[in-house]
mmCIF file of C-alpha atoms and ligand atoms in Angstrom:
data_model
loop_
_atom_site.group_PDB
_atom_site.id
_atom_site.type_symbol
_atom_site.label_atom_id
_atom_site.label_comp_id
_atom_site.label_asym_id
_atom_site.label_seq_id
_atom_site.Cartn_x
_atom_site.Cartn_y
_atom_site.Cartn_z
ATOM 1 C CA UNK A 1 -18.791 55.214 -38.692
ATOM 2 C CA UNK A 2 -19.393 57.884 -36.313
ATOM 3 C CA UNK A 3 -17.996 58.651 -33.224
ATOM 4 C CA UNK A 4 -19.745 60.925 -30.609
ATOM 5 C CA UNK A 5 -19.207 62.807 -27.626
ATOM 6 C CA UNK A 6 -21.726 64.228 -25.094
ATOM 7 C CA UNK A 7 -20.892 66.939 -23.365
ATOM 8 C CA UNK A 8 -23.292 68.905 -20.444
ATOM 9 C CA UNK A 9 -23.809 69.581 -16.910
ATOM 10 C CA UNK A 10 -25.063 66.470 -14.890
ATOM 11 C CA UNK A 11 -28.931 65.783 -15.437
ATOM 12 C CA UNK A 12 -28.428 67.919 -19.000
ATOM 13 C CA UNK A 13 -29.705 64.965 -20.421
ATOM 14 C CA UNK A 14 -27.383 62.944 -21.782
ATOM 15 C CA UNK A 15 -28.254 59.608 -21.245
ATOM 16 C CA UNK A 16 -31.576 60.354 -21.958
ATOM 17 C CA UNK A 17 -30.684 61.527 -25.633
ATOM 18 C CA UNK A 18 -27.702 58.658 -25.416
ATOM 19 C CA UNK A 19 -30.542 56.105 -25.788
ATOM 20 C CA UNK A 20 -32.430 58.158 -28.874
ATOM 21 C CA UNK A 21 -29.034 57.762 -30.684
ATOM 22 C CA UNK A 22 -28.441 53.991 -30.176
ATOM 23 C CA UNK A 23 -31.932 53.481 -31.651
ATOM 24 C CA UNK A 24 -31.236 55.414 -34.807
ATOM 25 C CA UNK A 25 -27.741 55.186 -35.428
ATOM 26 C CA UNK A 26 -27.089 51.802 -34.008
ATOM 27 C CA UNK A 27 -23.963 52.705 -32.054
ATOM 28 C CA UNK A 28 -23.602 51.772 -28.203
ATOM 29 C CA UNK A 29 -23.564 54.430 -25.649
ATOM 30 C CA UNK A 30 -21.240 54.368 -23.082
ATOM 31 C CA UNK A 31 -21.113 56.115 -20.456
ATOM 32 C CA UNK A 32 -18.641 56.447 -17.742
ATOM 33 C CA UNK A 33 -21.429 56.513 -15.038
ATOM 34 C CA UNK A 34 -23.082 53.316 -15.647
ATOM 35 C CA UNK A 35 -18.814 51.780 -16.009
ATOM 36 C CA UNK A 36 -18.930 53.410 -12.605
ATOM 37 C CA UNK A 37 -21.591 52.376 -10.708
ATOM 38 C CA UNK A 38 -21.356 48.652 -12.330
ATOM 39 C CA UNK A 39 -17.720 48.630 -11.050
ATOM 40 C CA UNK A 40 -19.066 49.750 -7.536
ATOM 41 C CA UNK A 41 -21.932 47.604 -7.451
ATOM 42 C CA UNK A 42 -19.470 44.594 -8.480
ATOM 43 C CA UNK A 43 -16.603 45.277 -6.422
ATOM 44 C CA UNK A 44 -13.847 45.670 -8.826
ATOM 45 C CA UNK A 45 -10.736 47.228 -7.538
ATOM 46 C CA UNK A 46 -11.089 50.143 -9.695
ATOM 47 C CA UNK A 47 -15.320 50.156 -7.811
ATOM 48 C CA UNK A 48 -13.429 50.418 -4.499
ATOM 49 C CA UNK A 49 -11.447 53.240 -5.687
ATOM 50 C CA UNK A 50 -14.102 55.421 -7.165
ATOM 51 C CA UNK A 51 -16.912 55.324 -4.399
ATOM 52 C CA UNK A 52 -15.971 57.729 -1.740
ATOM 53 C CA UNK A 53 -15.233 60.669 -5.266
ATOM 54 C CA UNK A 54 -18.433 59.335 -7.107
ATOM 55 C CA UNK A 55 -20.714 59.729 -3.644
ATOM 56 C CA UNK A 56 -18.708 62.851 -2.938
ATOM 57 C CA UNK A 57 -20.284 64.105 -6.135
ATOM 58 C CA UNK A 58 -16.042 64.383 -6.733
ATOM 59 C CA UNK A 59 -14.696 63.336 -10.175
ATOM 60 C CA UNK A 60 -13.250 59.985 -10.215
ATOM 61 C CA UNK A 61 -9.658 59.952 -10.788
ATOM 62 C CA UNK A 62 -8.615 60.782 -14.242
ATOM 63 C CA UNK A 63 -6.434 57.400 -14.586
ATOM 64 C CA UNK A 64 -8.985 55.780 -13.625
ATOM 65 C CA UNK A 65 -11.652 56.801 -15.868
ATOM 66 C CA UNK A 66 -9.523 56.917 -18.759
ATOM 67 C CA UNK A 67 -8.204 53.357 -18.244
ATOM 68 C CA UNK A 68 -12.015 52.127 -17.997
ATOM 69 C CA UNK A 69 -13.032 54.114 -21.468
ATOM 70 C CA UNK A 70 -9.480 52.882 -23.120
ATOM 71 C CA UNK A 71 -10.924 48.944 -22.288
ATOM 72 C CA UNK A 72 -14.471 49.873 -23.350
ATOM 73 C CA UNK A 73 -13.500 51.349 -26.471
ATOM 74 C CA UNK A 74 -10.875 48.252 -27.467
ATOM 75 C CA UNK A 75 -14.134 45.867 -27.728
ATOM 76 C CA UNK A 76 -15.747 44.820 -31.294
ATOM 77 C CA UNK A 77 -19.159 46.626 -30.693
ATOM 78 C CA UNK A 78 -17.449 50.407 -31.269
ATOM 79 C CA UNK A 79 -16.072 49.136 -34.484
ATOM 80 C CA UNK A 80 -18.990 51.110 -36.260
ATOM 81 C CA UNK A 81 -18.905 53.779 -33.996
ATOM 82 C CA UNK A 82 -19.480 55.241 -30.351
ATOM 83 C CA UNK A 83 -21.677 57.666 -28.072
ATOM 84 C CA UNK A 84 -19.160 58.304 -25.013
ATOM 85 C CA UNK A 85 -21.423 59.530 -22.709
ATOM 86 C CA UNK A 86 -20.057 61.760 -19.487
ATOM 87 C CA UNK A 87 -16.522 61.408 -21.104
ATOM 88 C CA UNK A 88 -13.928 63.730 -21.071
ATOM 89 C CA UNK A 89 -15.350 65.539 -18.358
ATOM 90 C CA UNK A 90 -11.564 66.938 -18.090
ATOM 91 C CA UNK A 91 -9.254 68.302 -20.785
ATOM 92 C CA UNK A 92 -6.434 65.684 -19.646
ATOM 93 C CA UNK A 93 -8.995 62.860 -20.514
ATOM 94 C CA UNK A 94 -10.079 64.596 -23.908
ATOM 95 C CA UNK A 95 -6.469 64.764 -24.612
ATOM 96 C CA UNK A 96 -5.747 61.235 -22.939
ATOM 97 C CA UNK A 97 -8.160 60.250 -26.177
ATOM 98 C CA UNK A 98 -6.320 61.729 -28.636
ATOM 99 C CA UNK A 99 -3.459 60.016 -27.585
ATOM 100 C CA UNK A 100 -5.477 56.866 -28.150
ATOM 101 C CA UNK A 101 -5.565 57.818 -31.454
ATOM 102 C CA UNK A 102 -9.534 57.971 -31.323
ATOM 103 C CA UNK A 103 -10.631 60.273 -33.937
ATOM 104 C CA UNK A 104 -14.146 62.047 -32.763
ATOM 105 C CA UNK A 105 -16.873 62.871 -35.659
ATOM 106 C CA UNK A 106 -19.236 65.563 -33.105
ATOM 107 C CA UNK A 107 -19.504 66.860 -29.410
ATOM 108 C CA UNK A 108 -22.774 67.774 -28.854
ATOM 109 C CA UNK A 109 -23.034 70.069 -26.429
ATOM 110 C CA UNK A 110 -26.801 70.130 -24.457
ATOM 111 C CA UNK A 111 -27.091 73.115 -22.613
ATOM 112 C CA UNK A 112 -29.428 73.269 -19.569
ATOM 113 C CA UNK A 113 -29.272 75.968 -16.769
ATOM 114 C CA UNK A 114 -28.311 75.108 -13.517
ATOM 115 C CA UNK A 115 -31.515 75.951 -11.567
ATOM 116 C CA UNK A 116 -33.064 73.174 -14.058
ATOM 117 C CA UNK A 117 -30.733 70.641 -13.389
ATOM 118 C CA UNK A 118 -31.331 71.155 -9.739
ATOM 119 C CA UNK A 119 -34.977 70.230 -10.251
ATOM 120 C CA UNK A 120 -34.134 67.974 -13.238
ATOM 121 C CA UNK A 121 -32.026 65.740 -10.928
ATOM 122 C CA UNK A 122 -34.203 65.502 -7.765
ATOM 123 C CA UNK A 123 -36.692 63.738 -9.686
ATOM 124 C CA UNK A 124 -34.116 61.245 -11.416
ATOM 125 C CA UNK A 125 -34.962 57.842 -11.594
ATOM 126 C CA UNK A 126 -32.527 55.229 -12.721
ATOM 127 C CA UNK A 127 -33.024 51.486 -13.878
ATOM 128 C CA UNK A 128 -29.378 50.234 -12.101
ATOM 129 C CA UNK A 129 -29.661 46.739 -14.109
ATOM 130 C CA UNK A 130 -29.955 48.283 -17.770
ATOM 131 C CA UNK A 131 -29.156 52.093 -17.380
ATOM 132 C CA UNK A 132 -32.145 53.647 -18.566
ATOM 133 C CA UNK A 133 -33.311 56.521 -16.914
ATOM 134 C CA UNK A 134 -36.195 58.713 -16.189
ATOM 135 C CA UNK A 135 -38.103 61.587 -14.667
ATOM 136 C CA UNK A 136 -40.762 61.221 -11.993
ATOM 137 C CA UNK A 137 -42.521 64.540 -13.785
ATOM 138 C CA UNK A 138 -40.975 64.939 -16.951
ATOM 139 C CA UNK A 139 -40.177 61.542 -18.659
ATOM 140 C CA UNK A 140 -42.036 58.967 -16.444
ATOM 141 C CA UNK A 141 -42.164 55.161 -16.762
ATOM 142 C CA UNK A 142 -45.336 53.721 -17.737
ATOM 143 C CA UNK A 143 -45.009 51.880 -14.365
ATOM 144 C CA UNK A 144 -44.464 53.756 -11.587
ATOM 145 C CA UNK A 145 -41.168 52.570 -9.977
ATOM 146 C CA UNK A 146 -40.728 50.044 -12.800
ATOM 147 C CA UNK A 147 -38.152 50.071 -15.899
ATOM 148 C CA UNK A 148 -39.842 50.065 -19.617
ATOM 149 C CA UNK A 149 -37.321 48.565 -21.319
ATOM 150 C CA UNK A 150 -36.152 45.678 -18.362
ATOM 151 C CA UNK A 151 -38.502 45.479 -16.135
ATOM 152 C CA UNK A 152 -35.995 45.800 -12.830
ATOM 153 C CA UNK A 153 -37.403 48.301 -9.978
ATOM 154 C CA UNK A 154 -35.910 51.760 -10.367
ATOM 155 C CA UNK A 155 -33.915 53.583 -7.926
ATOM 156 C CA UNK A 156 -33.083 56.818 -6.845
ATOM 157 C CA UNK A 157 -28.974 57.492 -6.956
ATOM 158 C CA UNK A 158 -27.105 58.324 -3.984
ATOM 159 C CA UNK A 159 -25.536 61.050 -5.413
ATOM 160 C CA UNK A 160 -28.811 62.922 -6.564
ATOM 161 C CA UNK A 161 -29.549 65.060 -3.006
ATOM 162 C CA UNK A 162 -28.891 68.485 -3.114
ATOM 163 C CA UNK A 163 -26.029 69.130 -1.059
ATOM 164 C CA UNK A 164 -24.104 66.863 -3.385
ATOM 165 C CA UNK A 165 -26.030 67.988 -6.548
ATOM 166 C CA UNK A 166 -24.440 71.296 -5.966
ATOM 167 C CA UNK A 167 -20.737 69.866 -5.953
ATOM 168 C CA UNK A 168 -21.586 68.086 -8.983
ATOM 169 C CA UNK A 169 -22.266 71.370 -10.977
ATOM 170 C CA UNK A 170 -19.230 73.830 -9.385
ATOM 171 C CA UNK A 171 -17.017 70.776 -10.282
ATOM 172 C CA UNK A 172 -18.931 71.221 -13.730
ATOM 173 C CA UNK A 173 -18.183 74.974 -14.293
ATOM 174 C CA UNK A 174 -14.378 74.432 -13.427
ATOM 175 C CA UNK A 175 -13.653 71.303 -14.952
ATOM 176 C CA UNK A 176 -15.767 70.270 -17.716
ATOM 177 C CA UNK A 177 -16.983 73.221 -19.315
ATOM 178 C CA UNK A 178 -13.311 74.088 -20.825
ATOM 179 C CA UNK A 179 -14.247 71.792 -23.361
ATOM 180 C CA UNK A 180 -16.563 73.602 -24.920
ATOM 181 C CA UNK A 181 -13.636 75.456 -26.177
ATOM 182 C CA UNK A 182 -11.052 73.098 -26.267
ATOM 183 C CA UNK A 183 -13.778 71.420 -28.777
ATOM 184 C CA UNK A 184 -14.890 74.936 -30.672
ATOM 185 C CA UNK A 185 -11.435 75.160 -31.692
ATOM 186 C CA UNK A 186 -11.039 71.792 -33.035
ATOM 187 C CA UNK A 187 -14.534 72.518 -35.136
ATOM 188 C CA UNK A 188 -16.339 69.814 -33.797
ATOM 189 C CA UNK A 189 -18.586 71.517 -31.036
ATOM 190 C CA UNK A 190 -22.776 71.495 -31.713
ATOM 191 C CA UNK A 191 -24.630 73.502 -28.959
ATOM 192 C CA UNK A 192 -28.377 72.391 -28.654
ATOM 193 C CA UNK A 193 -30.810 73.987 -26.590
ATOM 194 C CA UNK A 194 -31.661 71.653 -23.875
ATOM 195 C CA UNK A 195 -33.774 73.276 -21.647
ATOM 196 C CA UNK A 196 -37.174 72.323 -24.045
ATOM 197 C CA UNK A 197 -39.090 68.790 -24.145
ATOM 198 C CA UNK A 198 -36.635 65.541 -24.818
ATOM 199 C CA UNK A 199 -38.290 64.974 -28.080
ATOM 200 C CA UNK A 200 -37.564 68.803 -28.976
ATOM 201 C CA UNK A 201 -33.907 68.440 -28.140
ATOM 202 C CA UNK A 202 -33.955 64.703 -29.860
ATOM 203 C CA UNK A 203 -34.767 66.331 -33.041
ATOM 204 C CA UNK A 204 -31.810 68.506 -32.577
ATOM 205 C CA UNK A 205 -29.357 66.544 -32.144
ATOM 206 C CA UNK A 206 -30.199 63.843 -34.892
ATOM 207 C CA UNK A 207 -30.950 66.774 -37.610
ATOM 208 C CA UNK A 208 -26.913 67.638 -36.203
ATOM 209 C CA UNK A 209 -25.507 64.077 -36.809
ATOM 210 C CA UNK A 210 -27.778 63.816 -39.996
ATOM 211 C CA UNK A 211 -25.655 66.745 -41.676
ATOM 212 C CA UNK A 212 -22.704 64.803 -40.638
ATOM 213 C CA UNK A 213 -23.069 61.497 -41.838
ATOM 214 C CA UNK A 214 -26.651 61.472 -43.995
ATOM 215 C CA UNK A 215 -26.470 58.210 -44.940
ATOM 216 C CA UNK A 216 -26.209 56.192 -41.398
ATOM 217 C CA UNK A 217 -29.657 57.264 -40.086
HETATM 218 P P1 ADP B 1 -27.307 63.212 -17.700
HETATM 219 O O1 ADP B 1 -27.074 61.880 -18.362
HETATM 220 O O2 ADP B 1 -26.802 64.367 -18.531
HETATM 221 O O3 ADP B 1 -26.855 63.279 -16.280
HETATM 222 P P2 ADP B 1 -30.106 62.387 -17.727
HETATM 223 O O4 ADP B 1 -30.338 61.955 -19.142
HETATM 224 O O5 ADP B 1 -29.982 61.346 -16.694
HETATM 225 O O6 ADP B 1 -28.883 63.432 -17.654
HETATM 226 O O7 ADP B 1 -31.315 63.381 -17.356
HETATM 227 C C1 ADP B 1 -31.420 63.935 -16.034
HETATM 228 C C2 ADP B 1 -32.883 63.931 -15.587
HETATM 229 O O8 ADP B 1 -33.634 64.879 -16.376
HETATM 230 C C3 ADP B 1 -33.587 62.594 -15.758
HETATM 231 O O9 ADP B 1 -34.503 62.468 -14.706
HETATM 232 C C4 ADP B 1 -34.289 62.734 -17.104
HETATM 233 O O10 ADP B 1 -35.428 61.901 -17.208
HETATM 234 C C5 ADP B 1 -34.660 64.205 -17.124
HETATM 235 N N1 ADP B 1 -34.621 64.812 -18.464
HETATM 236 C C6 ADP B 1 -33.724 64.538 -19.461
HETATM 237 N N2 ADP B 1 -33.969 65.324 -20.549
HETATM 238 C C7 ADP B 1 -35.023 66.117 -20.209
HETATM 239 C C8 ADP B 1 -35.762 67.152 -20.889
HETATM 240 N N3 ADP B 1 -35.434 67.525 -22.142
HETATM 241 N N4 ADP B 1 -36.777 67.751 -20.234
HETATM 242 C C9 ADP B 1 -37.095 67.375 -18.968
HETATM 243 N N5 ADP B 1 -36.451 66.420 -18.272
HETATM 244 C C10 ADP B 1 -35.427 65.787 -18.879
HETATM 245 P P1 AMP B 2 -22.827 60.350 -14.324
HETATM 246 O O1 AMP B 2 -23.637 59.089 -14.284
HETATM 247 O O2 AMP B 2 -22.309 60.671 -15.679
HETATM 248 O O3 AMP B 2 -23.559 61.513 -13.673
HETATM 249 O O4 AMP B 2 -21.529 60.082 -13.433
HETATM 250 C C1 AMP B 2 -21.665 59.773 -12.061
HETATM 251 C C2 AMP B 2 -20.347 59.988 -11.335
HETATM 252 O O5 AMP B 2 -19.343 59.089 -11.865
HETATM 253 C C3 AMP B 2 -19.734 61.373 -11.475
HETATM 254 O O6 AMP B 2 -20.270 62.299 -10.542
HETATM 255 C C4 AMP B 2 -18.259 61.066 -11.196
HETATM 256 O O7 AMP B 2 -18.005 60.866 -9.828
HETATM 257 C C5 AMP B 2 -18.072 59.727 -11.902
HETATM 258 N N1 AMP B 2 -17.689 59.911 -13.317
HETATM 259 C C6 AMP B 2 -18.408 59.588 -14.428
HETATM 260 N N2 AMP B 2 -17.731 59.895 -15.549
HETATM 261 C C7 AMP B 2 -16.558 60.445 -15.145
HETATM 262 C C8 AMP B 2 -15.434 60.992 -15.818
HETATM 263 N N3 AMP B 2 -15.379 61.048 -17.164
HETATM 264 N N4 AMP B 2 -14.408 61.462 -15.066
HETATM 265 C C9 AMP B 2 -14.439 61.409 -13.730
HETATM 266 N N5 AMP B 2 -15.466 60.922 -13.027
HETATM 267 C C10 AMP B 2 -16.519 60.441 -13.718
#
């Protein structure tokens, strides 16, 4: 059993380091994007109301987002465990999970620079049918323009241009980062350098889950 949070800027990386988990601890990942963007893509009532905020670069309503994750988290899969990925991104939705009564085993916390996430994120790809994603420089598919693990043709998200990049990160810095401490003082925050290779910051992060729970992976 082991529940997990990640917690960093956008394009920190963790979706990228989402998937490296699934594969060795067998847990799913969710993440409040991909909930997003299917609901969008599909839409849901809750799609229509998080567009305009999500291509704003705006934080979807808390309500919202916490109603979504309260579903997710009801279904048999998370039985064994969880990687919420991109949630809480505020303290009333960390605190909305407590009142869930979910108990969290680690936050890791991947910490990237901003002037890195600016270049990180311009070269975002995304695989919108399986939610795999990659980096035209830095973690490339072995087909251009084509998903590894599906197949589908990759795209680029609406919300990665810089204008709205930059909203993204000051809504970071005043929303989301209070975490970090609002985590720190419940003794469950693990910083990881994340400005370094993914498989450098992979290693990381599984050596921190390791110490946690050595017998799952
Ligand atoms: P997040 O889920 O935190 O928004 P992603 O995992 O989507 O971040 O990563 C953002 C972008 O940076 C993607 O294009 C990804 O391929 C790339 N990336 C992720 N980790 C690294 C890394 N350690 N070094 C270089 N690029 C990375
Ligand atoms: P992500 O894929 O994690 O970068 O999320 C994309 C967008 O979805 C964000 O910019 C927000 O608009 C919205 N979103 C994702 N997760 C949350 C969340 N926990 N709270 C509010 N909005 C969210």
């Amino acid at each position: 059993m082991m529940n997990i949070i990640l917690l960093g800027a956008p394009g920190a990386g963790k979706g990228t380091q989402a998937e490296k988990i699934c594969e060795s601890f067998h847990i799913p990942q969710i993440s409040t994007g991909n909930i997003i963007r299917a609901a969008m893509k599909n839409g849901t009532e809750a799609g229509k109301k998080a567009k305009a905020f999500v291509d704003a670069g705006q934080l979807v309503p808390d309500e919202v987002v916490i109603e979504m994750v309260d579903e997710r988290l009801k279904q048999d899969d998370c039985k064994n465990g969880f990687i919420l990925d991109g949630f809480p991104r505020t303290v009333p939705q960390a605190e909305a999970l407590e009142q869930m009564g979910v108990q969290i085993d680690a936050v890791i916390d991947i910490e990237v620079p901003d002037e890195v996430i600016m270049q990180r994120l311009g070269g975002r790809r995304c695989c919108l049918h399986c939610g795999a994603t990659y980096h035209i420089s830095w973690n490339p598919p072995k087909v251009e323009g084509v998903c590894d693990k599906c197949g589908e043709e990759l795209s680029i998200r609406k919300d990665d241009k810089p204008e709205t990049i930059a909203e993204r990160l000051r809504i970071y810095h005043s929303q989301t980062k209070p975490l970090e401490d609002y985590y720190k003082g419940r003794h469950k925050l693990h910083e990881v350098e994340g400005n370094r290779p993914v498989e450098a910051v992979t290693a990381d992060v599984l050596s921190a889950l390791r110490s946690l729970s050595p017998l799952e992976a």
